Amino acid sequence: MLVRTLLVLESPEIRTRVRAALGQLDVVVSLLRLQGDFWTRLAKESADLVLASRSLLARDPAADIARLRDLPDRPEVIVFTEREDSEARADLLAAGCLAVLDAETPDRLLRESLAALVQRRSEWLTARVGAGRGQPRATLDDFVSTSGAMESFLDIARRVVPTDSALLVLGETGSGKEHLARAIHNEGPRARGPFIAVNCGALPEGLLESELFGHEEGSFTGATRPRRGYFELAHRGTIFLDEIAEMPLHLQVKLLRVLQEYTIHRIGSERSIEVDVRVVAATNRDLLVEVEAKRFRQDLYYRLGVVTLSIPPLRSRREDIPALVTRYLEVYRRRFVREIADVQPEALDALTRYAWPGNVRELMNVMERAVLLSRSHRIGLEDLPESIAAPGRATPASVAGVAASDAECLALPREWMDRTWTEARREVLVQFERAYLTRLLRESGGRIGEAARRAGMQPRSLFEKMRVHGLRKEAFKPRRRD
Ligand SMILES: Nc1ncnc2c1ncn2[C@@H]1O[C@H](COP(=O)(O)OP(=O)(O)OP(=O)(O)O)[C@@H](O)[C@H]1O
Ligand SMILES: [Mg+2]
């Protein structure tokens, strides 16, 4: 992570020395202009570390240090003093600053001290970004594989772990794209750095750009203070760009530039900031189709797809299902402290035959529910959802909540995705109504009463619908042979 360092230093000499000392570190340095009321200007800043001159603080500095530490993102404060006695230094530390450095410190020592302080701050920030997820650390071993498809996939995954190359992860929903990205990060040389996940489809276009690249104060309405972007946060780590197909074209151009030069510009700033990040992008769309439709840039596709990892859907590797079932049985048995020995053969059979449109995520949910609900020490058909236990009887309601399968998505004509929800919905409805009515009238030989009964409609409504679609009952009467 790049540490944002704000210099509030009075003496030009110490400013120059500090900038030189920070030169080689993972920092973005900003200088606060000290003319006039700099406290007001300071209130518009945000930083991770503030380096301040003792002379700029009040005689009793505690309140000023508290003010600095109260800035957004709660920076740590390092104070530069001139010949302060040990009593005064102790007061400064007691007031909450991270370190007190003597302005006379020789260059080499200054450099080393700042390096250690920046490093400490960076580790703290990285831990904070990764904290709070409460999930076990992802590893490649999580990807259970007894199937050939999964073995060859994992073989490629293991080979890219130690490298820095950009990756493109493809796979259906719930197949573990993010899990894979995390595992590759955790097992590689960047494991100590941050893992930053960005969902490119979840943010409005305008916001996505500033989230990714950051912005300077006043670069657009609402940008009241400078803000760093995800690329700066991901420095020395991995940035995971989820739903990359949703990224608007003008940002694709910028992303391509980042992948070529590994420098970024905050919005509204000329300054380039070097970032050392591994980029992993993911999508469950067919990117080649997007490229052909000119919604995804071909050059970016090639740049990102130097290594493409396609996670095979569960239904194409059914051999893996029993092992996954056993694994998640174990996980949830422990979590809920339930004494469940195994899964009955009929239940395992049903689990293996099911199509798993939601892939591993769906399997985990099914196992969690089964372990929770099971009344015996073995999981049986009765503990499984009806869509799995008795697929023939599955009603549409029983599959609600599961994302559409690939086949269902592909059945949707591509051009519908170019329309808004309302337009597409209206059109689908019109097409459906016309096809339904045509077939209904054909099969009822144009007899309105019968047709209305079969469709469960009032004859009047049927007539009205036929009128809207320009259908006449005469057209469906059986032809009399003359
Ligand atoms: N092989 C796996 N081993 C362990 N857990 C997995 C595995 N694959 C997926 N998971 C878990 O399943 C859930 C879904 O995985 P993930 O979010 O990575 O899927 P995804 O492919 O990104 O799905 P989507 O396209 O819907 O975003 C997560 O809780 C993840 O930890
Ligand atoms: Mg995902």
Coordinates of C-alpha atoms and ligand atoms in Angstrom, one line a residue:
M1 CA 0.0 0.0 0.0
L2 CA 1.2 3.5 -0.8
V3 CA 1.4 5.6 2.3
R4 CA 0.1 9.1 1.9
T5 CA 2.5 11.4 3.6
L6 CA 1.7 15.0 4.3
L7 CA 4.6 17.3 5.1
V8 CA 3.8 20.3 7.4
L9 CA 7.4 21.4 7.8
E10 CA 8.5 24.9 8.4
S11 CA 12.2 24.9 7.6
P12 CA 13.0 24.6 3.8
E13 CA 16.1 22.7 4.7
I14 CA 14.4 20.0 6.6
R15 CA 11.7 19.8 4.0
T16 CA 14.3 19.0 1.3
R17 CA 16.1 16.5 3.5
V18 CA 12.8 14.7 4.4
R19 CA 11.7 14.6 0.8
A20 CA 15.0 13.1 -0.2
A21 CA 14.8 10.5 2.6
L22 CA 11.3 9.6 1.5
G23 CA 12.4 9.4 -2.1
Q24 CA 12.8 5.6 -2.4
L25 CA 9.9 4.6 -0.1
D26 CA 6.4 3.5 -0.9
V27 CA 4.9 6.9 -0.3
V28 CA 2.9 9.6 -2.0
V29 CA 4.2 12.9 -0.7
S30 CA 2.1 16.1 -0.4
L31 CA 3.3 19.4 0.9
L32 CA 1.0 21.7 2.8
R33 CA 1.5 25.4 1.9
L34 CA 2.2 27.2 5.2
Q35 CA 1.3 30.8 4.3
G36 CA -1.8 32.2 6.0
D37 CA -4.1 30.0 7.9
F38 CA -2.7 26.6 7.2
W39 CA -4.9 24.9 9.7
T40 CA -7.9 25.6 7.5
R41 CA -6.2 24.2 4.5
L42 CA -5.0 21.2 6.6
A43 CA -8.6 20.4 7.4
K44 CA -9.1 19.6 3.7
E45 CA -6.4 17.0 3.6
S46 CA -6.4 13.3 4.3
A47 CA -3.2 11.3 5.0
D48 CA -1.7 8.2 6.6
L49 CA 1.3 10.0 8.0
V50 CA 1.8 13.7 8.9
L51 CA 5.3 15.0 9.4
A52 CA 5.0 18.2 11.3
S53 CA 7.5 20.8 12.7
R54 CA 7.3 21.3 16.4
S55 CA 7.5 25.0 15.9
L56 CA 4.2 25.0 14.1
L57 CA 2.4 23.5 17.0
A58 CA 1.1 25.5 20.0
R59 CA 3.2 25.8 23.1
D60 CA 1.2 23.0 24.6
P61 CA 1.1 20.8 21.6
A62 CA -1.4 18.1 22.8
A63 CA -4.5 19.8 21.3
D64 CA -2.7 20.4 17.9
I65 CA -1.6 16.8 17.7
A66 CA -5.1 15.6 18.5
R67 CA -6.3 17.8 15.7
L68 CA -3.9 16.3 13.2
R69 CA -4.7 12.8 14.3
D70 CA -8.4 13.6 13.9
L71 CA -8.1 14.2 10.1
P72 CA -9.9 11.7 7.9
D73 CA -8.2 8.2 7.9
R74 CA -6.6 9.0 11.3
P75 CA -3.0 9.7 10.3
E76 CA -0.1 9.0 12.7
V77 CA 2.0 12.1 13.4
I78 CA 5.7 12.4 13.4
V79 CA 7.1 15.6 15.0
F80 CA 10.4 17.2 14.0
T81 CA 12.0 19.1 16.9
E82 CA 15.1 21.2 17.3
R83 CA 17.1 20.4 20.4
E84 CA 14.2 19.4 22.5
D85 CA 15.0 18.1 25.9
S86 CA 13.9 14.6 27.0
E87 CA 11.1 16.0 29.1
A88 CA 9.5 17.8 26.1
R89 CA 10.0 14.7 23.9
A90 CA 8.1 12.6 26.5
D91 CA 5.3 15.2 26.5
L92 CA 5.0 14.9 22.7
L93 CA 4.9 11.1 22.8
A94 CA 2.3 11.3 25.6
A95 CA 0.2 13.6 23.4
G96 CA -0.1 10.7 20.9
C97 CA 2.5 11.2 18.2
L98 CA 4.1 8.2 16.7
A99 CA 7.7 9.4 16.9
V100 CA 9.8 12.5 17.6
L101 CA 12.7 13.0 15.3
D102 CA 15.5 15.5 15.8
A103 CA 15.9 17.9 12.9
E104 CA 19.7 17.5 13.2
T105 CA 19.6 13.7 12.7
P106 CA 22.1 12.7 10.0
D107 CA 20.7 11.8 6.6
R108 CA 21.3 8.1 6.8
L109 CA 19.7 7.8 10.2
L110 CA 16.8 10.0 9.1
R111 CA 16.3 7.7 6.0
E112 CA 16.3 4.6 8.1
S113 CA 14.0 5.9 10.8
L114 CA 11.5 7.1 8.2
A115 CA 11.7 3.8 6.3
A116 CA 10.9 1.9 9.4
L117 CA 8.0 4.2 10.3
V118 CA 6.5 4.1 6.8
Q119 CA 6.8 0.4 6.7
R120 CA 5.1 0.0 10.0
R121 CA 2.3 2.3 8.9
S122 CA 1.9 0.4 5.6
E123 CA 1.7 -3.0 7.4
W124 CA -0.9 -1.6 9.7
L125 CA -3.0 -0.2 6.8
T126 CA -2.6 -3.5 4.9
A127 CA -3.8 -5.5 7.8
R128 CA -6.8 -3.2 8.2
V129 CA -7.8 -3.6 4.6
G130 CA -7.7 -7.4 4.8
A131 CA -9.3 -7.6 8.3
G132 CA -12.8 -8.1 9.2
R133 CA -13.8 -10.6 6.6
G134 CA -13.9 -13.4 9.1
Q135 CA -13.3 -16.0 6.4
P136 CA -10.6 -18.6 6.4
R137 CA -7.6 -17.8 4.2
A138 CA -8.1 -19.0 0.7
T139 CA -5.6 -21.4 -0.7
L140 CA -5.2 -23.4 -3.9
D141 CA -5.8 -26.6 -2.0
D142 CA -9.4 -25.5 -1.5
F143 CA -10.0 -26.3 -5.1
V144 CA -10.8 -30.0 -4.7
S145 CA -9.7 -31.9 -7.7
T146 CA -10.1 -35.5 -8.6
S147 CA -11.1 -34.7 -12.2
G148 CA -8.7 -34.2 -15.1
A149 CA -10.4 -30.9 -15.9
M150 CA -9.6 -29.5 -12.5
E151 CA -6.1 -31.0 -12.4
S152 CA -5.0 -29.2 -15.6
F153 CA -6.6 -26.0 -14.4
L154 CA -4.8 -26.2 -11.1
D155 CA -1.5 -27.0 -12.8
I156 CA -1.7 -23.6 -14.7
A157 CA -2.8 -21.8 -11.5
R158 CA 0.2 -23.1 -9.5
R159 CA 2.6 -22.0 -12.2
V160 CA 1.3 -18.4 -12.3
V161 CA 1.5 -18.0 -8.5
P162 CA 5.1 -16.9 -8.3
T163 CA 4.9 -14.5 -11.3
D164 CA 3.6 -11.0 -11.6
S165 CA 1.7 -11.4 -14.9
A166 CA -1.8 -10.1 -15.3
L167 CA -4.5 -12.8 -15.0
L168 CA -7.9 -13.2 -16.5
V169 CA -10.2 -15.5 -14.5
L170 CA -13.3 -16.9 -16.3
G171 CA -16.0 -19.0 -14.8
E172 CA -19.7 -19.2 -14.1
T173 CA -21.2 -17.5 -11.1
G174 CA -20.2 -19.2 -7.8
S175 CA -17.4 -21.2 -9.4
G176 CA -14.8 -19.5 -7.2
K177 CA -13.2 -16.7 -9.3
E178 CA -12.6 -14.4 -6.4
H179 CA -11.6 -17.3 -4.2
L180 CA -9.0 -18.3 -6.8
A181 CA -7.7 -14.7 -7.0
R182 CA -7.3 -14.6 -3.3
A183 CA -5.6 -18.0 -3.2
I184 CA -3.1 -16.9 -5.8
H185 CA -2.4 -13.8 -3.9
N186 CA -2.0 -15.6 -0.6
E187 CA 0.3 -18.2 -1.9
G188 CA 2.5 -15.8 -3.9
P189 CA 5.3 -13.3 -3.1
R190 CA 2.7 -10.6 -2.5
A191 CA 0.9 -12.3 0.3
R192 CA 2.0 -9.7 2.8
G193 CA 0.7 -6.9 0.7
P194 CA -3.0 -5.9 0.3
F195 CA -5.6 -7.7 -1.7
I196 CA -8.1 -5.1 -3.0
A197 CA -11.3 -6.3 -4.7
V198 CA -13.2 -3.9 -6.9
N199 CA -16.5 -4.8 -8.4
C200 CA -16.5 -2.9 -11.7
G201 CA -20.2 -3.6 -12.3
A202 CA -21.4 -2.3 -8.9
L203 CA -20.3 1.4 -9.2
P204 CA -21.7 4.1 -11.4
E205 CA -19.4 5.0 -14.2
G206 CA -18.3 8.4 -12.8
L207 CA -17.5 7.0 -9.4
L208 CA -15.6 4.0 -10.7
E209 CA -12.9 6.1 -12.2
S210 CA -12.2 8.0 -9.0
E211 CA -12.4 4.8 -7.0
L212 CA -9.8 3.2 -9.2
F213 CA -7.4 6.1 -9.7
G214 CA -8.3 8.5 -6.9
H215 CA -8.8 12.3 -7.4
E216 CA -7.4 15.6 -6.2
E217 CA -9.3 18.2 -4.3
G218 CA -11.8 20.1 -6.4
S219 CA -11.3 17.9 -9.5
F220 CA -15.1 17.6 -9.7
T221 CA -18.1 18.7 -7.7
G222 CA -18.1 16.9 -4.4
A223 CA -14.4 16.2 -4.4
T224 CA -13.8 18.2 -1.3
R225 CA -10.5 16.6 -0.4
P226 CA -7.9 14.5 -2.2
R227 CA -8.6 10.8 -2.3
R228 CA -6.4 7.9 -3.3
G229 CA -7.8 5.2 -5.5
Y230 CA -7.7 1.4 -5.3
F231 CA -4.6 1.1 -7.3
E232 CA -2.7 3.1 -4.7
L233 CA -4.2 0.9 -2.0
A234 CA -3.1 -2.2 -3.8
H235 CA 0.5 -1.2 -4.1
R236 CA 2.8 -4.2 -3.5
G237 CA -0.3 -6.4 -3.5
T238 CA -3.0 -7.5 -5.9
I239 CA -6.0 -5.7 -7.3
F240 CA -8.9 -7.9 -8.3
L241 CA -11.1 -6.3 -10.9
D242 CA -14.3 -8.2 -10.8
E243 CA -16.9 -8.1 -13.5
I244 CA -14.4 -6.5 -15.8
A245 CA -16.7 -6.8 -18.8
E246 CA -18.8 -4.0 -17.2
M247 CA -16.0 -1.5 -17.3
P248 CA -16.9 1.4 -19.5
L249 CA -14.8 1.8 -22.7
H250 CA -13.0 5.1 -21.6
L251 CA -11.8 3.4 -18.4
Q252 CA -10.7 0.4 -20.4
V253 CA -8.3 2.7 -22.2
K254 CA -6.9 4.0 -18.9
L255 CA -6.6 0.5 -17.5
L256 CA -4.6 -0.6 -20.5
R257 CA -2.2 2.3 -19.9
V258 CA -1.8 1.3 -16.3
L259 CA -1.0 -2.3 -17.4
Q260 CA 1.6 -1.0 -19.8
E261 CA 3.3 1.6 -17.6
Y262 CA 2.3 0.8 -14.1
T263 CA 1.8 4.4 -13.3
I264 CA -1.5 6.1 -12.5
H265 CA -2.8 9.7 -12.4
R266 CA -5.3 10.8 -9.9
I267 CA -8.2 12.6 -11.6
G268 CA -7.3 16.3 -11.8
S269 CA -3.6 15.7 -11.3
E270 CA -0.7 15.7 -13.7
R271 CA 1.5 13.9 -11.3
S272 CA 2.2 10.3 -12.1
I273 CA 2.3 7.8 -9.3
E274 CA 4.1 4.5 -9.7
V275 CA 2.3 1.5 -8.6
D276 CA 3.5 -2.0 -8.2
V277 CA 0.4 -4.2 -8.5
R278 CA -0.6 -7.5 -9.8
V279 CA -3.9 -7.2 -11.8
V280 CA -6.3 -10.1 -11.7
A281 CA -9.5 -9.5 -13.7
A282 CA -12.6 -11.7 -13.7
T283 CA -15.9 -12.1 -15.5
N284 CA -18.6 -14.6 -16.0
R285 CA -19.3 -13.2 -19.5
D286 CA -17.9 -14.4 -22.7
L287 CA -15.3 -11.6 -23.3
L288 CA -14.7 -12.5 -26.9
V289 CA -18.4 -11.8 -27.6
E290 CA -17.9 -8.5 -25.9
V291 CA -14.9 -7.8 -28.0
E292 CA -16.7 -8.6 -31.2
A293 CA -19.6 -6.4 -30.2
K294 CA -17.0 -3.6 -29.6
R295 CA -18.0 -3.3 -25.9
F296 CA -14.6 -4.6 -24.8
R297 CA -11.3 -3.4 -26.2
Q298 CA -9.4 -6.0 -28.0
D299 CA -6.0 -4.7 -27.0
L300 CA -7.1 -4.8 -23.3
Y301 CA -8.4 -8.3 -23.8
Y302 CA -5.0 -9.5 -25.1
R303 CA -3.1 -7.6 -22.4
L304 CA -5.2 -9.0 -19.6
G305 CA -5.6 -12.5 -21.0
V306 CA -1.9 -13.2 -21.2
V307 CA -2.8 -16.0 -18.8
T308 CA -6.4 -17.0 -18.8
L309 CA -7.7 -19.3 -16.0
S310 CA -11.1 -20.8 -16.8
I311 CA -12.7 -22.5 -13.8
P312 CA -14.6 -25.5 -15.1
P313 CA -18.3 -25.5 -14.0
L314 CA -19.2 -28.1 -11.4
R315 CA -21.5 -30.0 -13.8
S316 CA -18.6 -30.6 -16.2
R317 CA -16.6 -32.3 -13.4
R318 CA -19.1 -34.4 -11.5
E319 CA -16.3 -36.7 -10.3
D320 CA -15.4 -33.8 -7.9
I321 CA -18.8 -33.6 -6.3
P322 CA -18.5 -36.4 -3.7
A323 CA -15.2 -34.9 -2.5
L324 CA -16.7 -31.4 -2.2
V325 CA -19.7 -32.8 -0.4
T326 CA -17.5 -34.6 2.1
R327 CA -15.4 -31.4 2.6
Y328 CA -18.4 -29.1 3.3
L329 CA -20.1 -31.8 5.4
E330 CA -17.0 -31.6 7.6
V331 CA -16.8 -27.8 7.5
Y332 CA -20.4 -27.3 8.6
R333 CA -20.5 -30.3 11.0
R334 CA -17.7 -28.6 12.9
R335 CA -19.2 -25.1 12.7
F336 CA -22.6 -26.2 14.0
V337 CA -21.2 -28.9 16.2
R338 CA -23.5 -31.6 14.8
E339 CA -22.8 -35.3 14.9
I340 CA -23.5 -36.2 11.3
A341 CA -21.6 -39.2 10.0
D342 CA -22.1 -39.1 6.3
V343 CA -24.5 -38.7 3.3
Q344 CA -26.8 -41.5 2.3
P345 CA -26.0 -43.0 -1.1
E346 CA -29.3 -41.9 -2.7
A347 CA -28.7 -38.3 -1.5
L348 CA -25.1 -38.4 -2.8
D349 CA -26.4 -39.7 -6.1
A350 CA -28.9 -36.8 -6.3
L351 CA -26.2 -34.3 -5.5
T352 CA -24.0 -35.7 -8.1
R353 CA -26.7 -35.7 -10.8
Y354 CA -27.8 -32.1 -10.1
A355 CA -26.7 -29.4 -12.6
W356 CA -25.4 -26.9 -10.0
P357 CA -26.1 -23.6 -11.8
G358 CA -24.7 -21.8 -8.8
N359 CA -21.6 -24.0 -8.7
V360 CA -19.5 -24.4 -5.5
R361 CA -21.3 -21.5 -3.8
E362 CA -24.6 -23.3 -4.3
L363 CA -23.1 -26.6 -3.1
M364 CA -21.8 -24.9 0.0
N365 CA -25.3 -23.4 0.7
V366 CA -27.0 -26.8 0.2
M367 CA -24.6 -28.6 2.5
E368 CA -24.9 -25.9 5.1
R369 CA -28.7 -26.2 5.1
A370 CA -28.6 -30.0 5.1
V371 CA -26.3 -30.1 8.1
L372 CA -28.5 -27.6 9.9
L373 CA -31.8 -29.3 9.1
S374 CA -30.8 -32.9 9.3
R375 CA -32.7 -34.8 12.1
S376 CA -30.5 -37.9 11.9
H377 CA -26.8 -38.6 11.9
R378 CA -26.9 -39.2 8.1
I379 CA -27.9 -36.7 5.5
G380 CA -30.7 -38.0 3.3
L381 CA -32.8 -36.9 0.4
E382 CA -35.3 -35.3 2.8
D383 CA -32.5 -32.8 3.9
L384 CA -32.0 -31.6 0.4
P385 CA -33.9 -29.0 -1.5
E386 CA -36.6 -30.4 -3.8
S387 CA -34.9 -29.2 -7.0
I388 CA -32.0 -31.6 -6.1
A389 CA -33.9 -34.5 -4.3
A390 CA -36.7 -34.7 -6.8
P391 CA -35.7 -32.7 -9.9
G392 CA -38.8 -33.7 -11.9
R393 CA -41.1 -32.1 -9.4
A394 CA -39.2 -28.9 -9.1
T395 CA -41.5 -25.9 -9.4
P396 CA -40.1 -22.6 -10.7
A397 CA -40.4 -21.3 -7.1
S398 CA -38.0 -24.0 -5.8
V399 CA -35.2 -22.7 -8.0
A400 CA -35.8 -19.1 -7.2
G401 CA -32.7 -17.5 -5.7
V402 CA -30.4 -19.4 -7.9
A403 CA -28.8 -17.5 -10.8
A404 CA -29.7 -18.4 -14.3
S405 CA -27.6 -21.2 -15.9
D406 CA -25.5 -20.5 -18.9
A407 CA -28.0 -22.2 -21.1
E408 CA -30.8 -20.0 -19.8
C409 CA -28.6 -16.9 -20.4
L410 CA -27.7 -18.0 -23.8
A411 CA -31.3 -18.5 -24.7
L412 CA -31.7 -14.8 -24.4
P413 CA -31.0 -13.2 -27.7
R414 CA -27.9 -11.1 -27.5
E415 CA -29.5 -7.9 -28.7
W416 CA -31.8 -7.8 -25.7
M417 CA -28.9 -6.9 -23.6
D418 CA -28.5 -3.7 -25.6
R419 CA -31.9 -2.5 -24.4
T420 CA -33.0 -1.2 -21.0
W421 CA -34.8 -3.6 -18.7
T422 CA -38.1 -1.9 -19.4
E423 CA -37.7 -2.1 -23.2
A424 CA -36.4 -5.6 -23.2
R425 CA -39.1 -6.8 -20.8
R426 CA -41.8 -5.2 -23.0
E427 CA -40.4 -6.8 -26.1
V428 CA -40.1 -10.2 -24.6
L429 CA -43.6 -9.9 -23.4
V430 CA -44.9 -8.9 -26.8
Q431 CA -43.1 -11.8 -28.4
F432 CA -44.3 -14.2 -25.8
E433 CA -47.9 -13.0 -26.0
R434 CA -48.0 -13.3 -29.8
A435 CA -46.4 -16.8 -29.8
Y436 CA -48.6 -18.0 -27.0
L437 CA -51.9 -16.7 -28.5
T438 CA -51.0 -18.0 -32.0
R439 CA -50.4 -21.5 -30.7
L440 CA -53.4 -21.4 -28.4
L441 CA -55.7 -20.3 -31.2
R442 CA -54.2 -22.8 -33.6
E443 CA -54.7 -25.7 -31.2
S444 CA -58.2 -24.6 -30.4
G445 CA -59.1 -24.2 -34.0
G446 CA -60.0 -20.6 -33.5
R447 CA -62.7 -21.3 -31.0
I448 CA -62.6 -18.4 -28.5
G449 CA -64.5 -20.1 -25.7
E450 CA -62.2 -23.1 -25.7
A451 CA -59.1 -21.1 -26.1
A452 CA -60.1 -18.8 -23.2
R453 CA -60.8 -21.7 -21.0
R454 CA -57.5 -23.4 -21.7
A455 CA -55.6 -20.1 -21.0
G456 CA -57.6 -19.4 -17.9
M457 CA -58.7 -16.0 -19.3
Q458 CA -62.0 -14.3 -19.8
P459 CA -63.1 -14.4 -23.4
R460 CA -63.3 -10.6 -23.4
S461 CA -59.6 -10.3 -22.3
L462 CA -58.6 -12.9 -24.9
F463 CA -60.4 -10.9 -27.6
E464 CA -58.8 -7.7 -26.4
K465 CA -55.3 -9.3 -26.6
M466 CA -56.0 -10.7 -30.0
R467 CA -57.0 -7.2 -31.2
V468 CA -53.8 -5.7 -29.8
H469 CA -51.8 -8.3 -31.8
G470 CA -54.0 -8.1 -34.9
L471 CA -55.0 -11.7 -34.7
R472 CA -58.3 -12.8 -36.1
K473 CA -60.1 -16.0 -35.1
E474 CA -61.0 -16.8 -38.7
A475 CA -57.4 -17.3 -39.5
F476 CA -57.3 -20.3 -37.2
K477 CA -60.4 -22.1 -38.2
P478 CA -59.7 -25.4 -39.8
R479 CA -59.8 -25.0 -43.6
R480 CA -62.8 -26.5 -45.2
R481 CA -61.8 -28.7 -48.2
D482 CA -64.0 -27.5 -51.1
Ligands
LIG1 N1 -12.9 -24.1 -4.5 C1 -13.4 -23.5 -3.5 N2 -13.1 -23.8 -2.3 C2 -13.6 -23.2 -1.2 N3 -14.5 -22.3 -1.3 C3 -14.9 -21.9 -2.5 C4 -14.4 -22.5 -3.7 N4 -14.9 -21.9 -4.7 C5 -15.8 -21.0 -4.2 N5 -15.7 -21.0 -2.9 C6 -16.6 -20.2 -2.0 O1 -17.8 -20.0 -2.7 C7 -18.2 -18.7 -2.6 C8 -18.3 -18.1 -4.0 O2 -17.0 -18.0 -4.6 P1 -16.6 -16.7 -5.3 O3 -17.2 -15.5 -4.7 O4 -15.1 -16.8 -5.5 O5 -17.3 -17.0 -6.7 P2 -17.3 -16.2 -8.0 O6 -16.9 -17.0 -9.1 O7 -16.6 -14.9 -7.8 O8 -18.9 -15.9 -8.2 P3 -19.6 -14.6 -8.8 O9 -19.4 -14.7 -10.3 O10 -21.1 -14.9 -8.5 O11 -19.1 -13.4 -8.2 C9 -17.3 -18.0 -1.7 O12 -17.8 -18.0 -0.4 C10 -16.0 -18.8 -1.8 O13 -15.2 -18.7 -0.7
MG2 MG -17.2 -13.0 -7.6

